Coordinates of C-alpha atoms and ligand atoms in Angstrom, one line a residue:
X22 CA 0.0 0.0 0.0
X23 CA 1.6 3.2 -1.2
X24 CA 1.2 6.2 1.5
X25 CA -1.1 8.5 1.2
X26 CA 1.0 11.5 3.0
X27 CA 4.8 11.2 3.3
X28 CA 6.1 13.9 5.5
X29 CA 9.6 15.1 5.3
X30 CA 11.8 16.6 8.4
X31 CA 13.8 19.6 7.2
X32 CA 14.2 21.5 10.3
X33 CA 12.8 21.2 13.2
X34 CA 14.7 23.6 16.0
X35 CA 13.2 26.5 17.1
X36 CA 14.1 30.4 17.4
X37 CA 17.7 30.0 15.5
X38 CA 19.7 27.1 14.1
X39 CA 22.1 25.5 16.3
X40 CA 24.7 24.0 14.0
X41 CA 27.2 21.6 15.5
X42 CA 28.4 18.6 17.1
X43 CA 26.2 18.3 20.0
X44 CA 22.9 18.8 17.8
X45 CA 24.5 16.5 14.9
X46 CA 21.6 13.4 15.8
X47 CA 18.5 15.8 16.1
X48 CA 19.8 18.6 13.3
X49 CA 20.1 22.4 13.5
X50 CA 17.8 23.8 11.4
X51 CA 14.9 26.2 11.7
X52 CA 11.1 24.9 10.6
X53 CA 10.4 23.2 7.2
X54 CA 8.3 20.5 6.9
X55 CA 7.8 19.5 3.6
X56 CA 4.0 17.0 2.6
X57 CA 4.2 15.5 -0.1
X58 CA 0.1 14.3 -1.0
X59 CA -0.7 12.9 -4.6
X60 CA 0.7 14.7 -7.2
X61 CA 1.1 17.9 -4.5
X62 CA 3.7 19.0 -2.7
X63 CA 3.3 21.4 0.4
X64 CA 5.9 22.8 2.1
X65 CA 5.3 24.0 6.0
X66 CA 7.4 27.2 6.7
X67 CA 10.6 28.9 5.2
X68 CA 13.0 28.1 8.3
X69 CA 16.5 27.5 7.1
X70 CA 15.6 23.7 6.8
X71 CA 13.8 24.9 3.5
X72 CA 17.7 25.5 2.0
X73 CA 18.2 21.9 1.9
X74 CA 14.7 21.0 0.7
X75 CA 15.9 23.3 -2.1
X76 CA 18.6 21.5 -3.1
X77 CA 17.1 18.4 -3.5
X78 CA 14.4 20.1 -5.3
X79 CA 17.5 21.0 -8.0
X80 CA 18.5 18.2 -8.2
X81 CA 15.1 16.3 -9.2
X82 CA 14.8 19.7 -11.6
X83 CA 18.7 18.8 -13.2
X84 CA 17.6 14.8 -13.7
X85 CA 13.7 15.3 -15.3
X86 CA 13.5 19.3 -16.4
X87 CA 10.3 19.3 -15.3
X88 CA 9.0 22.7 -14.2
X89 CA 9.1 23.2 -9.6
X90 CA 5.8 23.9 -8.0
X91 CA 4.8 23.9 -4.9
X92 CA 2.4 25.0 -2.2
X93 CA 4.2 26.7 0.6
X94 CA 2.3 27.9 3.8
X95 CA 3.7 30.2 6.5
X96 CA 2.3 29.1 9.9
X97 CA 3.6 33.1 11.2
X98 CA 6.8 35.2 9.8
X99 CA 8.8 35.1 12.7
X100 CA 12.9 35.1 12.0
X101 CA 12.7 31.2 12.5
X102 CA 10.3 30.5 10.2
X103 CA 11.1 32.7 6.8
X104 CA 15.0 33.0 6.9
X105 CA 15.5 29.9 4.6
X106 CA 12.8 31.7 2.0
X107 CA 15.1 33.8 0.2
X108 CA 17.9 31.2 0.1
X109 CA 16.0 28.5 -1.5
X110 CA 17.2 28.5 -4.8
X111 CA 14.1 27.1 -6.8
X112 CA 13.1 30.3 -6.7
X113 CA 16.0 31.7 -8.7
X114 CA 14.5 29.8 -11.7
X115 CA 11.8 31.2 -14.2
X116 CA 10.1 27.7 -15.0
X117 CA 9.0 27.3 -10.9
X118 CA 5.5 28.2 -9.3
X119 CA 5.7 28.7 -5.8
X120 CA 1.9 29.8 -4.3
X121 CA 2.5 30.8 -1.0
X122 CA 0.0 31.6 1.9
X123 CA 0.0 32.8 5.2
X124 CA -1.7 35.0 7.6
X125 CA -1.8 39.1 7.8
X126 CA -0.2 40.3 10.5
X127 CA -0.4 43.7 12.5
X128 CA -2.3 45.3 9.7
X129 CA 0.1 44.3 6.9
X130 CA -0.1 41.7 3.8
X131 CA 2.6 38.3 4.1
X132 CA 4.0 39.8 0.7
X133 CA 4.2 43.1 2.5
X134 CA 6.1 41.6 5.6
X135 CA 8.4 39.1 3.5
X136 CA 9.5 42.0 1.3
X137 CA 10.6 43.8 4.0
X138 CA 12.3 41.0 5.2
X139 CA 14.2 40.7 1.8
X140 CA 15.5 44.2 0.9
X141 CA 18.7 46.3 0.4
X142 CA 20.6 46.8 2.6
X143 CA 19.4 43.8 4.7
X144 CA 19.7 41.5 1.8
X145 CA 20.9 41.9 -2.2
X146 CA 18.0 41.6 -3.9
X147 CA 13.9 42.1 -3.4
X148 CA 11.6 39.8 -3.6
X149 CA 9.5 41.3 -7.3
X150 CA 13.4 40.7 -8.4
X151 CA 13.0 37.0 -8.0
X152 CA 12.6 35.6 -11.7
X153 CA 10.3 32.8 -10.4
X154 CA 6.2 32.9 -10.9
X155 CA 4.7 33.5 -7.1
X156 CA 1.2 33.7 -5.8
X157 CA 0.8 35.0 -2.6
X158 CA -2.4 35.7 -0.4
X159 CA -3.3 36.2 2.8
X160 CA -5.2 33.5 4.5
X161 CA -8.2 33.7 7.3
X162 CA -9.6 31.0 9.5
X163 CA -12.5 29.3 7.9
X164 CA -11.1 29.6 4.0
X165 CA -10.1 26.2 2.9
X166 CA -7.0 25.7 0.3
X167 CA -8.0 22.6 -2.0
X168 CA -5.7 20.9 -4.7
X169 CA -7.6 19.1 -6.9
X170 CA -5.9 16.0 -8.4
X171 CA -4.7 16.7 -12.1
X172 CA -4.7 20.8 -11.3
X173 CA -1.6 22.5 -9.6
X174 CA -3.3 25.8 -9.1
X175 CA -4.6 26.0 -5.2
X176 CA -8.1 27.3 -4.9
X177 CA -9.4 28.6 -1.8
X178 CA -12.8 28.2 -0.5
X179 CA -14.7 29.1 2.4
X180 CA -15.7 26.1 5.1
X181 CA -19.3 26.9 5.7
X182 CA -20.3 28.6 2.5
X183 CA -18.5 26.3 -0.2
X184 CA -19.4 22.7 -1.1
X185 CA -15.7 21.3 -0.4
X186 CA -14.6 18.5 -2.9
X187 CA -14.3 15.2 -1.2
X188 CA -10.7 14.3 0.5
X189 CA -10.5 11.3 -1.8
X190 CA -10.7 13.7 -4.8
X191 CA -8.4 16.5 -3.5
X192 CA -5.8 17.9 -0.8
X193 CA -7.8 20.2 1.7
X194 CA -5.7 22.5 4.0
X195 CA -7.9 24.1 7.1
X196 CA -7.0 26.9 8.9
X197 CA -6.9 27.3 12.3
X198 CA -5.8 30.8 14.4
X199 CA -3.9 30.4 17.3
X200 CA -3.5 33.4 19.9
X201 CA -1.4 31.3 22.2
X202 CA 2.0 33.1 20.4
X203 CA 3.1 36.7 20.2
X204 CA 0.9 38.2 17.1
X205 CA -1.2 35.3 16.4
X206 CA 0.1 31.8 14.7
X207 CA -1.8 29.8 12.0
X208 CA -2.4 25.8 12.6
X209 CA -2.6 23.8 9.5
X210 CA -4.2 20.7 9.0
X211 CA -3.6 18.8 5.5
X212 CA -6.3 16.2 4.6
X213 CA -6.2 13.8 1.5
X214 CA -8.1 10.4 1.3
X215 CA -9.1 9.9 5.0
X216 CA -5.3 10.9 6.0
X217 CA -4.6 13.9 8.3
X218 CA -1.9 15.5 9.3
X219 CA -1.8 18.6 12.2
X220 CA 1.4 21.3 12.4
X221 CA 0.6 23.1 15.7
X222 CA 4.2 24.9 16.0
X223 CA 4.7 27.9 18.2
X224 CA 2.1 27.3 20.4
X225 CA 1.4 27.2 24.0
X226 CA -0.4 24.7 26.3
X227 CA -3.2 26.2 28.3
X228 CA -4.3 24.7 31.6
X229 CA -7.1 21.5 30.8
X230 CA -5.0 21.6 26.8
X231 CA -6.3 23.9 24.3
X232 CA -9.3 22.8 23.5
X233 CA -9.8 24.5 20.1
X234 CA -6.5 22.8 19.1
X235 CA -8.0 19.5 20.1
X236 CA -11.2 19.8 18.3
X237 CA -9.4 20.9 15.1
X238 CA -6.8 18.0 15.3
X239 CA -9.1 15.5 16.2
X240 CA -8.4 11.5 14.9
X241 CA -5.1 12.7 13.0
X242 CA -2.7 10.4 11.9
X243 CA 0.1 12.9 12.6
X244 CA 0.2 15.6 15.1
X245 CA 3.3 17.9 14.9
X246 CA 3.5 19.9 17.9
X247 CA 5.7 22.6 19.5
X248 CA 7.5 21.1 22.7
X249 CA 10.6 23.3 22.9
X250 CA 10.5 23.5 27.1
X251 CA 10.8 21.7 30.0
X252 CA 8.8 22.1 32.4
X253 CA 11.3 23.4 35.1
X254 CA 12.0 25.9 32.1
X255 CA 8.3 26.9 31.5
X256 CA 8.4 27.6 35.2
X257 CA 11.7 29.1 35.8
X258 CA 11.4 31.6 38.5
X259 CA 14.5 32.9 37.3
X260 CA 13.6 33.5 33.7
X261 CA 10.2 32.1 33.2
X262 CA 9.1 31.7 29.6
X263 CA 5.6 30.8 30.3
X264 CA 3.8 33.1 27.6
X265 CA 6.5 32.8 24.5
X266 CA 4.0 31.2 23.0
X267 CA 6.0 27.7 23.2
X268 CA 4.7 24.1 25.2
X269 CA 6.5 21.8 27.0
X270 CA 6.6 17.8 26.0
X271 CA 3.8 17.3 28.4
X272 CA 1.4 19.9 26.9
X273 CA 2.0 17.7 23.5
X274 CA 1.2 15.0 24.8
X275 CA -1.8 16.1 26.5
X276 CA -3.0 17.5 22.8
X277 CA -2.4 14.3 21.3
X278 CA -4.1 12.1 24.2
X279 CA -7.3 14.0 23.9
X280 CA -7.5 14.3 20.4
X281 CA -6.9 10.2 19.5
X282 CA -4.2 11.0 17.0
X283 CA -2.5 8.4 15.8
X284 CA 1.3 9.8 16.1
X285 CA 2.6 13.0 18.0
X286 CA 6.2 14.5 16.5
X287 CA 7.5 16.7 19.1
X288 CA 9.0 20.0 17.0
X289 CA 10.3 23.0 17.6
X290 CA 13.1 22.2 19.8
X291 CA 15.2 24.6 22.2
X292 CA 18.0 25.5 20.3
X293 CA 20.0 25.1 23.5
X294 CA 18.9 21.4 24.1
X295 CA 21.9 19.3 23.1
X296 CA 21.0 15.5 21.5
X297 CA 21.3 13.6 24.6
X298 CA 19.0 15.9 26.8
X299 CA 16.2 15.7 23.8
X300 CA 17.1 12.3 23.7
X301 CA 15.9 12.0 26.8
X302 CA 12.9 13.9 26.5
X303 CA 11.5 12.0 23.8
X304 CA 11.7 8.9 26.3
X305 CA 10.1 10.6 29.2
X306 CA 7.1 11.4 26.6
X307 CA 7.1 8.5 25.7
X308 CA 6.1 6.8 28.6
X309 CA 2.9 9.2 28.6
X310 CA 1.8 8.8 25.0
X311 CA 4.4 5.8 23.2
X312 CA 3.6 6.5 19.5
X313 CA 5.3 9.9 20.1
X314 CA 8.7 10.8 18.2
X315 CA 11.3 13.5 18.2
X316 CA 11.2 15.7 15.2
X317 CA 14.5 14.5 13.7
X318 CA 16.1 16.3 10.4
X319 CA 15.8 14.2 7.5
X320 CA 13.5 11.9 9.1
X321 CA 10.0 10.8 7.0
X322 CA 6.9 9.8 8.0
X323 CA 4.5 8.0 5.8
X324 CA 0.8 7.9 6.2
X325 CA -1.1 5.0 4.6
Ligands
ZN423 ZN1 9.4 29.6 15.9
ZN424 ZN1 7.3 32.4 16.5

């Protein structure tokens, strides 16, 4: 049985990358999750892991010369999660379509924040230089972004005015808003032929779980969620980082328990967390909920 979602690890630390020996097992870079569903791929943030997605994307384009596209969605446009964008060198070639989406943020447009963030003198070139075709629009919770099988082009619909196509028939992304990280973050949740996955990064446990978040992950085979602190962390005295907008393995876990998901991939991970102490984490997690995994660069799932 072929899968139905394969999900790629391209970078899973959070805040900055943290090249180096003693984050060698887990990897170093920032959030890119790349879905491949059908004939679609979707690409989940612009961290630097999205440089190495890149290249292997040239590489594919050097053997077959078919034309890049792909569908990539910004869950927020913090540092960690856009600074791979203009580095990713698929966009550097005229024959690629790259529709990106995201949300709007303090009054301004995603192409309106990401061309600031890719300007002289802060970097060469601006993003209208980029010889690449791009779509980008703002997304709200409740519009729904389908790929039809056979059709590259997205379409987005609304949830409760639009007759949706069927999941066998089409990828379906849902939106979900999160306030539970500074300026608001976007959930995503991709669906295709009764397979599901959740990315829930940046987020922030709430006493009892977030119960939105549960809801809207409900019965997925995959739930990707933030677990970047401990717990003595989240409750330092000293330098408390409750309200960062980030959870702790055991908020994860609680997410996962009481939404029956299948698999839980703990993501976003301190960059100050060295192999062996994440190591251990994912063992202590665990023992609470077993079909939970560390985020790991390079490493795939497969949902069948
Ligand atoms: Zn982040
Ligand atoms: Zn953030």
């Amino acid at each position: 049985m072929s899968a139905v979602l394969t999900v790629t690890f391209w970078g899973v630390r959070g805040s900055y990358p943290a090249p180096g020996s003693h984050t060698q097992r887990v990897g170093g870079n920032t959030p890119c999750v790349e879905v491949r569903a059908g004939n679609h791929r979707l690409i989940l943030d612009a961290g630097t892991g999205l440089i190495g997605l890149g290249r292997a994307l040239m590489a594919e384009y050097r053997n077959d010369k078919k034309p890049i596209t792909a569908t990539l969605l910004f869950s927020h446009t913090h540092h960690d999660h856009t600074q791979g964008f203009p580095f990713f060198t698929p966009l550097y070639l005229p024959s690629t379509t790259l529709y990106v989406f995201g949300p709007r943020t303090l009054h301004e447009d995603l192409e309106q924040v990401l061309s600031r963030a890719m300007l002289p003198p802060v970097f060469p070139i601006t993003l209208d230089q980029l010889p690449c075709v791009r779509v980008m629009r703002n997304l709200s919770e409740g519009e729904v972004v389908t790929l039809n099988n056979g059709n590259s082009e997205p379409r987005v619909m609304l949830e409760h005015r639009d007759a949706l196509p069927a999941s066998s028939d089409a990828v379906l992304v849902r939106v979900m808003r999160s306030y539970a990280h500074p300026q608001g973050v976007f959930i995503y949740r991709i669906e295709y032929d009764n397979q599901a996955i959740v990315y829930a990064t940046d987020t922030e446990g709430y006493t009892s779980s977030d119960q939105r978040l549960i809801r809207f992950a409900r019965g997925a085979g995959l739930l990707i969620h933030d677990a970047q602190y401990t717990e003595s962390e989240y409750a330092s005295t000293v330098a408390p980082r409750q309200g960062w907008g980030h959870s702790t393995w055991q908020m994860a876990v609680g997410v996962a328990q009481a939404a029956g998901v299948q698999r839980l991939a703990l993501f976003h991970h301190e960059p100050e967390h060295e192999d062996d102490a994440l190591e251990k984490l994912e063992q202590d997690a665990q023992a609470h909920f077993p079909a939970t995994v560390l985020a790991r660069e390079g490493m795939q799932i497969e949902l069948k």
